[in-house]
């Protein structure tokens, strides 16, 4: 994997770069649509490729390991072939999904024992077997196994957990280096900074992760309920320390505003279920604020879903029609809203890139943040 940093904004820490892997290039900043179980929910490959057009999507080790299971993924020749996606894929390690299973899992130094949400069967993830699992899934970028701490988190717990995540990273790196890729293209392992909302821990973790010499680095344990200001403060501490010449990935973030603020702090990669999950609940993101399409106020509004027309659904369907689909619980409504929201997120990061290159990112960002902070 290669990362070419093209330009850094003079008035913020925003950067524009290009990541190159065996599955092509990724222009940064980038938003990665979430495809948890080998599908970006509700979106056909043709719409994903031609309309939304991301250079990379995300998959989840925890889910794919449980279903369709590794045997099927290996027999298919890896996740790219299984889902017929020939661009980049990143898989999360399961650290976050296992964290979300609170009550159904037990963490110790060796790894995490957990109960499947599908059939209640017991499983054990270790840094070593998670590396093997991600070799079998075959994503271009794979994540280290970590513990994502909750918010709020007691200082001593956060400190102990962070050190365990660092020891797990050493085990991940060792095992990753001793396990060859399975499908003829290379994979890159990204470590994850933890440390909850404590600046000293974040600093310590970022230094540890920076020293691991990885091809890219991630920031985890944020967007777990903390106020946005605390998230930004943590990102700022960490991006000061992570190497400039490697991509930085902020995991699980966030709203359109969160994304712009974190781009300004030097983050290059994002993922979040928000555009698709909120779409399925009838919430649309636009450049002028968010819309709850289920509201009665749209009942007879025959204007396009979004005048900007970023994707074809935006001008093909009216607000009144989309509201009707949600009121009737028609699945097309969720599909339209998902395409719209993902199209908007990808537009937003592409615009950010253009403005970083043009040198006016900071003023554009401030204008957009104000504009998007509204409910229509
Ligand atoms: N997704 C969002 N946050 C995290 C995190 O802290 N760790 C992992 N593995 N995935 C995440």
Tab-separated table of C-alpha atoms and ligand atoms in Angstrom:
chain	number	residue	atom	x	y	z
A	1	UNK	CA	0.000	0.000	0.000
A	2	UNK	CA	1.164	3.485	-0.790
A	3	UNK	CA	-0.012	6.845	0.531
A	4	UNK	CA	0.794	10.035	-1.350
A	5	UNK	CA	0.004	13.142	0.614
A	6	UNK	CA	-0.837	15.689	-2.077
A	7	UNK	CA	-1.539	18.814	-0.087
A	8	UNK	CA	-2.187	20.105	3.451
A	9	UNK	CA	-4.558	23.018	4.035
A	10	UNK	CA	-2.657	26.103	5.255
A	11	UNK	CA	-5.412	27.154	7.720
A	12	UNK	CA	-6.232	23.775	9.274
A	13	UNK	CA	-4.710	20.297	9.453
A	14	UNK	CA	-6.904	19.015	6.584
A	15	UNK	CA	-5.108	16.919	3.988
A	16	UNK	CA	-5.781	15.567	0.502
A	17	UNK	CA	-4.020	12.365	-0.489
A	18	UNK	CA	-4.200	9.177	-2.521
A	19	UNK	CA	-3.957	5.644	-1.163
A	20	UNK	CA	-2.982	2.976	-3.688
A	21	UNK	CA	-3.570	-0.724	-3.085
A	22	UNK	CA	-3.791	-3.785	-5.333
A	23	UNK	CA	-7.511	-2.975	-5.774
A	24	UNK	CA	-6.949	0.568	-7.003
A	25	UNK	CA	-6.706	4.102	-5.680
A	26	UNK	CA	-8.605	5.811	-2.871
A	27	UNK	CA	-8.731	9.592	-2.928
A	28	UNK	CA	-8.745	11.029	0.597
A	29	UNK	CA	-10.529	12.320	2.593
A	30	UNK	CA	-12.854	9.370	2.057
A	31	UNK	CA	-16.080	8.084	3.587
A	32	UNK	CA	-16.396	4.289	3.456
A	33	UNK	CA	-19.982	3.000	3.193
A	34	UNK	CA	-20.609	0.217	5.707
A	35	UNK	CA	-21.303	-3.220	4.226
A	36	UNK	CA	-21.428	-5.221	7.437
A	37	UNK	CA	-22.562	-8.585	6.069
A	38	UNK	CA	-21.239	-8.378	2.494
A	39	UNK	CA	-23.922	-5.876	1.459
A	40	UNK	CA	-24.301	-2.140	1.791
A	41	UNK	CA	-27.842	-2.499	3.080
A	42	UNK	CA	-30.508	-1.805	0.479
A	43	UNK	CA	-28.112	-0.713	-2.267
A	44	UNK	CA	-27.423	-2.682	-5.469
A	45	UNK	CA	-23.836	-2.957	-6.702
A	46	UNK	CA	-24.723	-0.940	-9.823
A	47	UNK	CA	-26.020	1.974	-7.703
A	48	UNK	CA	-23.107	1.695	-5.321
A	49	UNK	CA	-20.572	1.766	-8.142
A	50	UNK	CA	-22.157	4.160	-10.602
A	51	UNK	CA	-24.093	6.557	-8.373
A	52	UNK	CA	-22.373	6.592	-5.012
A	53	UNK	CA	-19.011	5.574	-6.450
A	54	UNK	CA	-16.813	5.024	-3.371
A	55	UNK	CA	-13.261	3.753	-3.839
A	56	UNK	CA	-13.624	1.585	-0.727
A	57	UNK	CA	-16.321	-0.023	1.412
A	58	UNK	CA	-16.250	-1.647	4.832
A	59	UNK	CA	-17.056	-5.142	6.068
A	60	UNK	CA	-17.189	-6.629	9.571
A	61	UNK	CA	-15.125	-9.593	10.732
A	62	UNK	CA	-17.529	-10.451	13.552
A	63	UNK	CA	-20.559	-10.695	11.269
A	64	UNK	CA	-18.851	-12.386	8.315
A	65	UNK	CA	-17.195	-14.935	10.591
A	66	UNK	CA	-20.621	-15.921	11.963
A	67	UNK	CA	-22.421	-15.745	8.620
A	68	UNK	CA	-21.784	-16.795	5.826
A	69	UNK	CA	-18.765	-18.255	7.759
A	70	UNK	CA	-15.169	-18.526	6.671
A	71	UNK	CA	-15.547	-21.773	4.705
A	72	UNK	CA	-17.954	-20.100	2.281
A	73	UNK	CA	-15.836	-16.963	1.964
A	74	UNK	CA	-12.730	-19.030	1.275
A	75	UNK	CA	-14.552	-21.232	-1.262
A	76	UNK	CA	-15.746	-18.045	-3.014
A	77	UNK	CA	-12.149	-16.812	-3.255
A	78	UNK	CA	-12.574	-14.052	-0.657
A	79	UNK	CA	-15.079	-11.297	0.056
A	80	UNK	CA	-14.390	-9.287	-3.131
A	81	UNK	CA	-15.428	-12.206	-5.330
A	82	UNK	CA	-18.255	-13.325	-3.035
A	83	UNK	CA	-20.006	-9.947	-3.257
A	84	UNK	CA	-18.664	-9.036	-6.716
A	85	UNK	CA	-16.905	-5.860	-5.573
A	86	UNK	CA	-13.593	-5.307	-7.326
A	87	UNK	CA	-12.586	-2.106	-5.542
A	88	UNK	CA	-11.095	-1.772	-2.063
A	89	UNK	CA	-12.514	-3.275	1.120
A	90	UNK	CA	-11.565	-2.635	4.749
A	91	UNK	CA	-12.648	-5.015	7.492
A	92	UNK	CA	-13.057	-4.051	11.107
A	93	UNK	CA	-11.566	-6.604	13.472
A	94	UNK	CA	-14.548	-7.332	15.657
A	95	UNK	CA	-13.221	-5.218	18.539
A	96	UNK	CA	-16.173	-2.865	18.274
A	97	UNK	CA	-18.879	-5.468	17.577
A	98	UNK	CA	-17.731	-7.531	20.526
A	99	UNK	CA	-17.841	-4.355	22.662
A	100	UNK	CA	-21.447	-3.824	21.550
A	101	UNK	CA	-22.297	-7.323	22.846
A	102	UNK	CA	-21.955	-6.212	26.475
A	103	UNK	CA	-23.440	-8.931	28.647
A	104	UNK	CA	-22.760	-11.577	25.995
A	105	UNK	CA	-18.971	-11.468	26.213
A	106	UNK	CA	-15.989	-11.888	28.553
A	107	UNK	CA	-12.674	-10.172	27.950
A	108	UNK	CA	-9.327	-11.377	29.289
A	109	UNK	CA	-5.696	-11.052	28.279
A	110	UNK	CA	-5.944	-14.013	25.906
A	111	UNK	CA	-8.939	-12.651	23.970
A	112	UNK	CA	-12.719	-12.328	24.030
A	113	UNK	CA	-15.225	-15.103	24.586
A	114	UNK	CA	-18.617	-14.186	23.166
A	115	UNK	CA	-22.051	-15.492	22.413
A	116	UNK	CA	-23.287	-15.292	18.818
A	117	UNK	CA	-26.239	-12.911	18.386
A	118	UNK	CA	-27.544	-15.348	15.738
A	119	UNK	CA	-27.784	-18.711	17.514
A	120	UNK	CA	-26.277	-18.207	20.962
A	121	UNK	CA	-23.234	-20.412	20.180
A	122	UNK	CA	-19.987	-19.601	22.011
A	123	UNK	CA	-16.878	-18.323	20.191
A	124	UNK	CA	-13.443	-17.037	21.140
A	125	UNK	CA	-11.592	-14.227	19.320
A	126	UNK	CA	-7.882	-13.728	19.910
A	127	UNK	CA	-5.507	-11.305	18.172
A	128	UNK	CA	-4.069	-14.319	16.329
A	129	UNK	CA	-7.276	-15.907	15.064
A	130	UNK	CA	-8.707	-12.497	14.118
A	131	UNK	CA	-5.671	-11.985	11.846
A	132	UNK	CA	-6.294	-15.382	10.256
A	133	UNK	CA	-9.983	-14.642	9.856
A	134	UNK	CA	-9.189	-11.350	8.130
A	135	UNK	CA	-6.699	-13.133	5.851
A	136	UNK	CA	-9.552	-15.444	4.832
A	137	UNK	CA	-12.044	-12.620	4.306
A	138	UNK	CA	-9.338	-10.953	2.219
A	139	UNK	CA	-9.942	-7.212	2.678
A	140	UNK	CA	-7.247	-4.823	1.438
A	141	UNK	CA	-7.028	-3.090	4.808
A	142	UNK	CA	-7.541	-5.083	7.981
A	143	UNK	CA	-7.778	-3.826	11.551
A	144	UNK	CA	-5.907	-4.882	14.668
A	145	UNK	CA	-7.941	-6.552	17.407
A	146	UNK	CA	-8.598	-4.005	20.157
A	147	UNK	CA	-10.889	-3.231	23.042
A	148	UNK	CA	-13.178	-0.271	22.390
A	149	UNK	CA	-13.853	1.283	25.793
A	150	UNK	CA	-17.319	2.643	26.615
A	151	UNK	CA	-18.174	6.233	27.581
A	152	UNK	CA	-17.837	7.219	30.314
A	153	UNK	CA	-14.927	5.020	31.273
A	154	UNK	CA	-13.100	4.941	34.583
A	155	UNK	CA	-9.484	6.164	34.187
A	156	UNK	CA	-7.900	3.009	35.575
A	157	UNK	CA	-10.015	0.765	33.368
A	158	UNK	CA	-9.168	2.879	30.306
A	159	UNK	CA	-5.454	2.710	31.133
A	160	UNK	CA	-5.422	-1.069	31.682
A	161	UNK	CA	-7.495	-1.632	28.554
A	162	UNK	CA	-5.242	0.592	26.448
A	163	UNK	CA	-2.154	-1.360	27.523
A	164	UNK	CA	-3.928	-4.619	26.711
A	165	UNK	CA	-4.862	-3.253	23.255
A	166	UNK	CA	-1.153	-2.444	22.762
A	167	UNK	CA	-0.121	-5.979	23.768
A	168	UNK	CA	-2.815	-7.357	21.473
A	169	UNK	CA	-1.364	-5.205	18.676
A	170	UNK	CA	2.073	-6.787	19.126
A	171	UNK	CA	0.450	-10.218	18.885
A	172	UNK	CA	-1.524	-9.124	15.791
A	173	UNK	CA	1.587	-7.832	14.014
A	174	UNK	CA	3.571	-10.974	14.796
A	175	UNK	CA	0.832	-13.269	13.569
A	176	UNK	CA	-0.005	-11.132	10.535
A	177	UNK	CA	3.613	-11.202	9.422
A	178	UNK	CA	3.749	-14.986	9.772
A	179	UNK	CA	0.510	-15.600	7.835
A	180	UNK	CA	0.649	-14.981	4.077
A	181	UNK	CA	-2.268	-13.463	2.150
A	182	UNK	CA	-4.538	-16.031	0.489
A	183	UNK	CA	-5.686	-14.511	-2.769
A	184	UNK	CA	-2.616	-13.111	-4.527
A	185	UNK	CA	-2.923	-9.449	-3.466
A	186	UNK	CA	-1.457	-7.794	-0.410
A	187	UNK	CA	-3.237	-6.641	2.740
A	188	UNK	CA	-2.287	-3.840	5.149
A	189	UNK	CA	-2.785	-3.984	8.904
A	190	UNK	CA	-3.877	-0.782	10.673
A	191	UNK	CA	-3.392	-0.495	14.465
A	192	UNK	CA	-5.936	1.389	16.604
A	193	UNK	CA	-5.314	4.168	19.149
A	194	UNK	CA	-7.433	3.853	22.306
A	195	UNK	CA	-7.331	5.739	25.636
A	196	UNK	CA	-10.949	6.811	26.117
A	197	UNK	CA	-11.367	10.567	26.760
A	198	UNK	CA	-8.082	11.019	28.648
A	199	UNK	CA	-5.532	13.201	26.896
A	200	UNK	CA	-2.519	11.604	28.581
A	201	UNK	CA	-3.690	8.118	27.618
A	202	UNK	CA	-4.503	9.174	24.063
A	203	UNK	CA	-1.020	10.676	23.768
A	204	UNK	CA	0.604	7.541	25.124
A	205	UNK	CA	-1.453	5.309	22.842
A	206	UNK	CA	-0.779	7.441	19.743
A	207	UNK	CA	2.965	7.245	20.461
A	208	UNK	CA	2.788	3.474	20.810
A	209	UNK	CA	0.775	3.115	17.598
A	210	UNK	CA	3.029	5.553	15.686
A	211	UNK	CA	6.051	3.444	16.672
A	212	UNK	CA	4.513	0.259	15.299
A	213	UNK	CA	5.485	1.387	11.786
A	214	UNK	CA	2.134	0.416	10.218
A	215	UNK	CA	1.055	1.516	6.733
A	216	UNK	CA	-1.894	3.415	8.179
A	217	UNK	CA	-3.270	4.188	11.645
A	218	UNK	CA	-6.713	4.309	13.185
A	219	UNK	CA	-8.352	6.121	16.079
A	220	UNK	CA	-10.932	4.072	17.959
A	221	UNK	CA	-13.042	4.430	21.097
A	222	UNK	CA	-14.737	7.658	19.941
A	223	UNK	CA	-18.332	8.425	18.944
A	224	UNK	CA	-19.437	6.146	21.777
A	225	UNK	CA	-21.597	8.762	23.497
A	226	UNK	CA	-19.091	11.473	24.421
A	227	UNK	CA	-19.865	15.127	23.555
A	228	UNK	CA	-18.556	16.171	20.114
A	229	UNK	CA	-16.113	18.628	21.741
A	230	UNK	CA	-14.447	15.784	23.638
A	231	UNK	CA	-14.190	13.742	20.447
A	232	UNK	CA	-12.503	16.637	18.642
A	233	UNK	CA	-10.132	17.229	21.557
A	234	UNK	CA	-9.036	13.568	21.443
A	235	UNK	CA	-8.617	13.576	17.654
A	236	UNK	CA	-6.495	16.693	17.929
A	237	UNK	CA	-4.127	15.149	20.486
A	238	UNK	CA	-3.749	12.000	18.392
A	239	UNK	CA	-3.276	13.547	14.932
A	240	UNK	CA	-0.462	15.682	16.391
A	241	UNK	CA	1.435	12.451	17.039
A	242	UNK	CA	0.479	9.983	14.282
A	243	UNK	CA	2.888	10.062	11.310
A	244	UNK	CA	2.017	12.616	8.616
A	245	UNK	CA	2.930	10.314	5.761
A	246	UNK	CA	0.423	7.571	6.665
A	247	UNK	CA	-3.372	7.664	6.321
A	248	UNK	CA	-5.402	8.249	9.489
A	249	UNK	CA	-8.741	6.552	9.967
A	250	UNK	CA	-11.298	7.699	12.564
A	251	UNK	CA	-13.514	4.690	13.260
A	252	UNK	CA	-17.302	4.904	13.408
A	253	UNK	CA	-17.602	8.678	12.853
A	254	UNK	CA	-20.064	10.221	12.266
A	255	UNK	CA	-22.493	13.005	11.353
A	256	UNK	CA	-21.664	15.177	8.325
A	257	UNK	CA	-20.553	17.913	10.749
A	258	UNK	CA	-18.345	15.484	12.738
A	259	UNK	CA	-16.699	14.422	9.482
A	260	UNK	CA	-15.843	17.960	8.385
A	261	UNK	CA	-14.535	18.931	11.838
A	262	UNK	CA	-12.334	15.831	11.970
A	263	UNK	CA	-11.049	16.386	8.425
A	264	UNK	CA	-9.960	19.806	9.700
A	265	UNK	CA	-8.037	17.998	12.453
A	266	UNK	CA	-6.113	15.827	9.983
A	267	UNK	CA	-8.243	12.683	9.562
A	268	UNK	CA	-8.321	11.017	6.119
A	269	UNK	CA	-10.758	8.104	6.423
A	270	UNK	CA	-14.205	7.632	7.984
A	271	UNK	CA	-16.956	5.046	8.229
A	272	UNK	CA	-20.316	5.106	9.959
A	273	UNK	CA	-23.654	3.300	9.815
A	274	UNK	CA	-25.426	6.651	10.156
A	275	UNK	CA	-26.190	7.420	6.484
A	276	UNK	CA	-27.724	3.974	5.899
A	277	UNK	CA	-29.238	3.318	9.350
A	278	UNK	CA	-30.807	6.779	9.583
A	279	UNK	CA	-32.028	6.437	5.983
A	280	UNK	CA	-33.943	3.326	6.975
A	281	UNK	CA	-35.615	5.415	9.697
A	282	UNK	CA	-36.579	8.159	7.240
A	283	UNK	CA	-33.834	10.664	8.045
A	284	UNK	CA	-32.185	12.373	5.085
A	285	UNK	CA	-28.977	14.415	5.209
A	286	UNK	CA	-28.653	17.392	2.876
A	287	UNK	CA	-26.286	20.329	2.454
A	288	UNK	CA	-28.951	22.545	4.063
A	289	UNK	CA	-29.792	20.370	7.060
A	290	UNK	CA	-31.529	17.101	7.852
A	291	UNK	CA	-35.057	16.062	6.942
A	292	UNK	CA	-37.409	13.655	8.694
A	293	UNK	CA	-39.261	12.506	5.614
A	294	UNK	CA	-41.973	10.903	7.782
A	295	UNK	CA	-43.201	14.346	8.928
A	296	UNK	CA	-46.682	15.395	7.845
A	297	UNK	CA	-45.273	18.651	6.507
A	298	UNK	CA	-44.003	16.781	3.399
A	299	UNK	CA	-47.386	15.205	2.620
A	300	UNK	CA	-48.097	17.450	-0.368
A	301	UNK	CA	-44.602	18.694	-1.117
A	302	UNK	CA	-43.907	17.581	-4.671
A	303	UNK	CA	-40.471	19.172	-4.858
A	304	UNK	CA	-37.516	16.812	-5.468
A	305	UNK	CA	-36.058	14.959	-2.470
A	306	UNK	CA	-32.955	17.137	-2.862
A	307	UNK	CA	-32.698	19.910	-5.460
A	308	UNK	CA	-28.938	19.389	-5.613
A	309	UNK	CA	-29.482	16.120	-7.478
A	310	UNK	CA	-26.275	14.427	-6.364
A	311	UNK	CA	-27.745	10.991	-7.162
A	312	UNK	CA	-30.525	10.181	-9.609
A	313	UNK	CA	-33.027	9.367	-6.860
A	314	UNK	CA	-32.828	12.972	-5.631
A	315	UNK	CA	-34.637	14.394	-8.634
A	316	UNK	CA	-36.502	11.243	-9.731
A	317	UNK	CA	-38.731	11.170	-6.625
A	318	UNK	CA	-40.572	13.875	-4.702
A	319	UNK	CA	-40.643	14.386	-0.938
A	320	UNK	CA	-44.374	13.609	-0.901
A	321	UNK	CA	-43.783	10.321	-2.719
A	322	UNK	CA	-40.920	9.267	-0.456
A	323	UNK	CA	-43.010	10.165	2.600
A	324	UNK	CA	-45.791	7.990	1.218
A	325	UNK	CA	-43.369	5.052	0.793
A	326	UNK	CA	-42.296	5.371	4.441
A	327	UNK	CA	-45.894	5.708	5.633
A	328	UNK	CA	-46.759	2.540	3.672
A	329	UNK	CA	-43.643	0.755	4.935
A	330	UNK	CA	-42.590	0.048	1.359
A	331	UNK	CA	-39.015	-1.201	1.069
A	332	UNK	CA	-38.332	1.123	-1.867
A	333	UNK	CA	-38.482	4.064	0.563
A	334	UNK	CA	-35.542	2.721	2.560
A	335	UNK	CA	-33.599	2.025	-0.629
A	336	UNK	CA	-34.129	5.538	-2.008
A	337	UNK	CA	-33.169	7.147	1.306
A	338	UNK	CA	-30.023	4.971	1.579
A	339	UNK	CA	-28.841	5.905	-1.911
A	340	UNK	CA	-29.527	9.577	-1.212
A	341	UNK	CA	-27.664	9.630	2.116
A	342	UNK	CA	-24.630	7.705	0.870
A	343	UNK	CA	-24.498	9.875	-2.250
A	344	UNK	CA	-24.551	12.933	-0.009
A	345	UNK	CA	-21.774	11.650	2.296
A	346	UNK	CA	-19.537	10.830	-0.676
A	347	UNK	CA	-20.285	14.225	-2.232
A	348	UNK	CA	-19.362	15.913	1.047
A	349	UNK	CA	-15.901	14.299	1.307
A	350	UNK	CA	-15.227	14.931	-2.396
A	351	UNK	CA	-16.139	18.603	-1.955
A	352	UNK	CA	-13.890	18.731	1.114
A	353	UNK	CA	-11.046	17.346	-1.019
A	354	UNK	CA	-11.685	19.918	-3.754
A	355	UNK	CA	-11.621	22.759	-1.225
A	356	UNK	CA	-8.438	21.453	0.432
A	357	UNK	CA	-6.796	21.433	-2.996
A	358	UNK	CA	-8.209	24.887	-3.825
A	359	UNK	CA	-6.870	26.239	-0.497
A	360	UNK	CA	-10.207	27.458	0.927
A	361	UNK	CA	-11.208	24.425	3.019
A	362	UNK	CA	-11.432	26.217	6.383
A	363	UNK	CA	-13.918	28.873	5.224
A	364	UNK	CA	-15.960	26.355	3.221
A	365	UNK	CA	-16.061	24.014	6.235
A	366	UNK	CA	-17.320	26.745	8.578
A	367	UNK	CA	-20.049	27.688	6.097
A	368	UNK	CA	-21.126	24.060	5.616
A	369	UNK	CA	-21.174	23.301	9.349
A	370	UNK	CA	-23.523	26.233	9.928
A	371	UNK	CA	-25.685	25.311	6.958
A	372	UNK	CA	-26.014	21.604	7.834
A	373	UNK	CA	-26.812	22.214	11.498
A	374	UNK	CA	-30.539	22.579	10.825
A	375	UNK	CA	-33.670	20.469	10.766
A	376	UNK	CA	-35.745	21.210	7.698
B	1	LIG	N1	-15.486	1.127	15.288
B	1	LIG	C1	-15.772	2.265	15.953
B	1	LIG	N2	-14.961	2.405	17.023
B	1	LIG	C2	-14.134	1.331	17.022
B	1	LIG	C3	-13.087	0.903	17.893
B	1	LIG	O1	-12.734	1.544	18.879
B	1	LIG	N3	-12.491	-0.284	17.595
B	1	LIG	C4	-12.854	-1.030	16.500
B	1	LIG	N4	-12.230	-2.170	16.251
B	1	LIG	N5	-13.836	-0.634	15.679
B	1	LIG	C5	-14.465	0.530	15.937
